[in-house]
Structures are given as C-alpha cells and as structure tokens.
Amino acid sequence: MTESATASSDPLPGAAKTAQPIEKKEVLFHGFPASPGICRGRVLVFGAAHTDFREIDPIPIAASEVDAEVARFQSAIEKTKSEIKTIQDRMQKTIEKRDAKIFDAHLLIVGDKLIHKEVISRIRNGLCNAQSSFLLTIQKYLDAISGTNDTYLNERAGDIRDIANRVLRNLNGGKDGGPSLDNLPENTVVIAHDLTPSDTAMLDRRNILGFAIETGSRTCHTSILARSLRIPAVVGMRNIAGKFANGDEVIVDGFLGMVIRNPSRDTLAFYREKISRKDELYSILQKESSRAAETTDGYRVKLCANIEGADDLEEVSRCGAEGIGLFRTEYLFMNTPVAPDEETQYQIYAKLLRAMRGRAVTIRTVDLGGDKLDFATASAIREPNPFLGLRAIRLCHEKPQLIRTQLRALLRAGTEGDLRIMFPMVSSLSEIEELLAIRDEVMEELKAANIPFDPKVRIGAMIEIPSACLIADALAAKVDFFSIGSNDLVQYTLAVDRLNERVAYLYRPSHPAVMELIRLTVAAAKKHRIPVCVCGEIAADPRFTPILLGLGVLELSMSPNAIAEVRGVIRKTSMLASEQLAKIALTSADPEDVMVLAKEHIQSVAPDIASILG
Ligand code: PEP
Ligand code: MG
C-alpha cells in the first residue's frame, strides 16, 4: 500500500475546482494515532513556518490605489518594528541579554532601506499590491541566500521568513497571511508543522475533517481536543508539511496513525470497508449507552465525561455519562482578548450544573501553562521548561486574583447542583493547605457580602505528579476526592515531555512504575474512604480498562466518544481477571510486557472492539 500508481475514480467534493493531474502516486506517511476515526479530504497546509513565498502571484492594483498601498506597507513596517521592540523589552527581562540581541537583527531586517525601496518600486511601477510586492521582494533575497552554503546566512533565512510573516500579518490587518482556521474550505484536512491547543479550539467545525501535524503526541492537548471534537488526527509526523500542497487528496487514519496522499482505488475500497465495519460496531455499542457499566461478576464502574467547554454537553448526554469528571476550564481563558470575569464564569458553571440535573460535575481550576499559553491574562512569559514551570495552581500562587475570582464564581454556582472543585498539579501538602485557606477566605467574603454560595462544595486534588502519589496518604486526609491525571503522571514519572515527538516512544502509560503509583494512590484513597477517579487518557483506552479496574479504580472519566467502547469492555470482563492482570502488570519490569498482556486480554474478551483499535 505504500506506493501505488492508481488514481481515485471517486472524486471528492471540490475536486473539480483544483486542476489535478489524472494519475498521482499514492504515498503513505506514518505518525502517532492521536484521535480515532478515518476521513478523506483535501489538504490545506497551515502555518507561517511553511509559507512558500514563491507561490505568490503579483496581485494587480489600479494606478489610483498606489499611494494607499505604499502607505499601508509603511504602516505595516512601523507596526512590525514596534512589535519587535515590545518583544525585545519583554525578553530582556526574562532571557540573557546576549539572546535578546537576536531581535536587533530582526529590527535591522525590517528596517532595511533597500528592501523598502524595492517593494515601493514594485507597487508604483509594477502596479502590484503591497502584500505581493513585499513577498516577491523577500523571495528574491531568500533565493540569493539559499544559493550559498554559508551556515550563518542560512540561519538568517529563518529570521527573514519570521519577519516576513510578521509584516504580512500586519498587512493583512493582524491576521496571518495564510488561511484562517476558523473559516476553512469544505472537506479540509489541515496539515501543519504544529497546531497549538488554541489553534485547535478555533478550527472551523463545519468544514474540518481531520488534521496531521509534525509535532505532538497522543496526550498533548491538541490531540485531546481532536478527540473531543471527534475529528481524526495524526501527530508526530516528522517533516511532512513540506511534502503536501494545498488541494492534495488525503486519507487520515486516526486509528493507525497514518496519512495517505493520493489514495489509490484499492486503498479507497479498503477504507470504505473499514469505515462500514466501524460504524456497525459503534451503532451496536451505542445501543448499550443506557446500560450499566458492570463487570460480568457484578462490579459497577462509574463512567464520566471530560469536557473542554459547555458546548460539549449534547455529546455528554448522548454517550450516557453519569457525570462530568473533568471540565478543563482553561479553555475559557484562551482565544479571548480578556479573561472571563466572575459573573461570566458564574453563568457558565451554573448553566452546566443546571443542565446536568443533579449529576456530579467536577470542575478543574485553570491549568494554564505548559502547552496551554494564554497571552491575555496569565502566562505571557515563555519559560525554558514550561511543563516544570509556572503552570496551573503555581500560576495562581503568583496571580492570586485568578484563583480567587474562579473560586468565587464556582462556590456561587455550587448552589445549582452537585459541584466538585479540583486543583491540578498538586505536588505538596502545603499547596493544598494554601488553596483551602484561600477557599475559606473567599467563603468569608461571600458570606459578608450576603451572596449565596454552597459551603459544602467538595474539594479534590489531581494526582498527576509522582510526589503527590508518594504523599497521597497525607493529601487524602485534606481533600474529599482524588482524580488521577495519567497524562501528566506518565510525563513526570518517566521524564518524557508529553509534547515531544522525538521521545514519544518512551511515553509509556503501561510502565510498571506508573502502575505502582496508581496503586499507591488508590490505597491511600481507600484508607481515607475518599473516591478516586482516573481522568487522563489512559481511562479512554479500552486496552487499559481491565488493568485499571484490577488496580481498584472504579471511576473513569474520558472524552465522551470513548465511553461506548470502555463500557463495552467492562461489560465483557470480570473483576477476577482484572485483578490478575493488575498483579502481573505490577510485577513486570517492562512496559511492552504490560501492553502485550493488556492487548491479549481485550482480544480474548472483546475481539470486535480490539479489531478497530488498530
Ligand atoms: C492529565 O494530566 O492526565 C489530565 C487529565 O490533565 P491534562 O491532560 O489537562 O493535563
Ligand atoms: Mg494534567
């Protein structure tokens, strides 16, 4: 299937608009599966890093427009200079002076009189608009540089591209020169070097079919969002963006982590068959959405949903979730020029609680930082190790108003249903003590102001740092529940950056060390009689379900669309077998052994589900 010379005879909508040669070779690219599903669409290459200025055609203007275009160019240059100076000032406070000097080079490029002269001459004499005049000029310089073998000059090419993209964005009124993610053409598959979580949250849901990116891993937030948007995605596809052109036909296989450019007739037939098998299985599993998630020997498991916004509620009720186990509130703070105030947050939380009609809703306080940067409110400073830096409750420690406002809104909303508040990234007891003290102060303020609130809202700790597992006994004495965040627990236990595709092979949730930390956490929770849930991606992977049950976890929270399969596995497995599996997993030395064990088990109890997992 890797190389085939047959073309599709089954055109996609939109195919006629792009002049495709009749026969194109099929090419297969591999990455990591990030979001299950299969889609077939047309490529849109996104991202400034890959802007190919050579694709720019001169865009003609009338002689009467010349002065306005020149003025537009000059003002974009001035705006770019002032942006670079602002960045430089900010950086000077946070990075070495020597490194901040890089922006001097950027200022020199943007202020280069020769470039200005040439652009203005293209506008005046060539009657081209400002964007195309600028890009044609820049491309001339880039071509000259790429003709040399000089490493220094080649590095400068990167700087020139960077600056050019900035000028271009300003010429486009602040928008990226490329396509806009919130307004995509029909049947789009985005191929990009990177999509940040806020880019992904912005994707035009009507027209996006799937995406593939060069960076990332299964548990980066971009992948998590793709799963909650129910779009197939493949990540960690190194060096692919340059191998696609806008309009290429592709299949994204989010089960196997593959992207196929120009699929052949055989490939298309293969995928049609695969999709129909998958749809059949899902419709069978869907019919069981009102059935209890109960093992064959009678153990009840509570299945809840993870959500990123109140828009996901329809999905929550469709999948039969018993509650919301994780609401990632940081998305309320992204893609917005100002942070939501107390009243705005209160309205969102209260609406959610009312819609859930008494079912438990666990809302996590903001977990900004790491890969979720929010420039409007909190984490404008780029850190050398963001996942080890100012993230989640640590950020709140530096900006106490952030957590105070959120807690006020949450405690007020607590009167509307069964609310639980959860703190992310707890690493030590003093952090929890400090947060509980803030909670008490906020309650006093509300009381003094006669504002109604629920004083009994339960407070939980996310257990996602190994130190928290090791002091789980002390933490359990302070909080009302635990929720294990396996995504970060794996990252911090194995010292593997969850975003870095180069070390993704080491990111193994099945690692016995992770299993042991889960066991310790469950034991502490049991001792203090508090509930413990797993809300990381391991909870959404049916292959891990029996092991988690065997470790004593009877509450799982996951993306709504994963619930049907996990329920399906629970209903076909026994606690007895699960405990045996967990025992072996805990005594294994190698993550691969645990994985093989997990796969064999699911193959034997639920072969239909195993067959679509890939
Ligand atoms: C986790 O770390 O497992 C988790 C659920 O939180 P997030 O993925 O948002 O970091
Ligand atoms: Mg986490």
mmCIF file of C-alpha atoms and ligand atoms in Angstrom, residues 219 221 224 306 326 328 330 364 367 372 391 462 464 484-489 498 535-537, ligand 1:
data_model
loop_
_atom_site.group_PDB
_atom_site.id
_atom_site.type_symbol
_atom_site.label_atom_id
_atom_site.label_comp_id
_atom_site.label_asym_id
_atom_site.label_seq_id
_atom_site.Cartn_x
_atom_site.Cartn_y
_atom_site.Cartn_z
ATOM 1 C CA THR A 219 -1.542 13.098 25.192
ATOM 2 C CA HIS A 221 -3.665 18.917 24.492
ATOM 3 C CA ILE A 224 -7.039 15.628 23.441
ATOM 4 C CA ASN A 306 -14.206 15.038 30.193
ATOM 5 C CA LEU A 326 -13.208 16.808 34.333
ATOM 6 C CA ARG A 328 -10.864 21.827 31.725
ATOM 7 C CA GLU A 330 -8.532 26.913 30.951
ATOM 8 C CA ARG A 364 -10.897 21.885 37.489
ATOM 9 C CA ASP A 367 -4.461 24.673 34.287
ATOM 10 C CA LYS A 372 -1.715 25.961 27.075
ATOM 11 C CA ARG A 391 1.648 26.055 35.469
ATOM 12 C CA MET A 462 -5.443 15.937 40.928
ATOM 13 C CA GLU A 464 -0.518 13.751 38.418
ATOM 14 C CA ILE A 484 -5.522 10.711 38.749
ATOM 15 C CA GLY A 485 -4.246 12.663 35.746
ATOM 16 C CA SER A 486 -2.361 9.921 33.975
ATOM 17 C CA ASN A 487 -1.226 12.178 31.111
ATOM 18 C CA ASP A 488 0.988 14.202 33.365
ATOM 19 C CA LEU A 489 1.705 11.338 35.736
ATOM 20 C CA ARG A 498 4.326 14.735 26.519
ATOM 21 C CA CYS A 535 -9.340 11.181 34.184
ATOM 22 C CA GLY A 536 -6.232 11.024 31.976
ATOM 23 C CA GLU A 537 -6.199 9.451 28.519
HETATM 24 C C1 PEP B 1 -3.848 14.573 32.939
HETATM 25 O O1 PEP B 1 -2.766 15.109 33.131
HETATM 26 O O2 PEP B 1 -3.997 13.335 32.843
HETATM 27 C C2 PEP B 1 -5.075 15.370 32.797
HETATM 28 C C3 PEP B 1 -6.258 14.808 32.778
HETATM 29 O O3 PEP B 1 -4.949 16.699 32.652
HETATM 30 P P1 PEP B 1 -4.363 17.423 31.328
HETATM 31 O O4 PEP B 1 -4.311 16.388 30.237
HETATM 32 O O5 PEP B 1 -5.304 18.527 31.023
HETATM 33 O O6 PEP B 1 -3.037 17.883 31.752
#
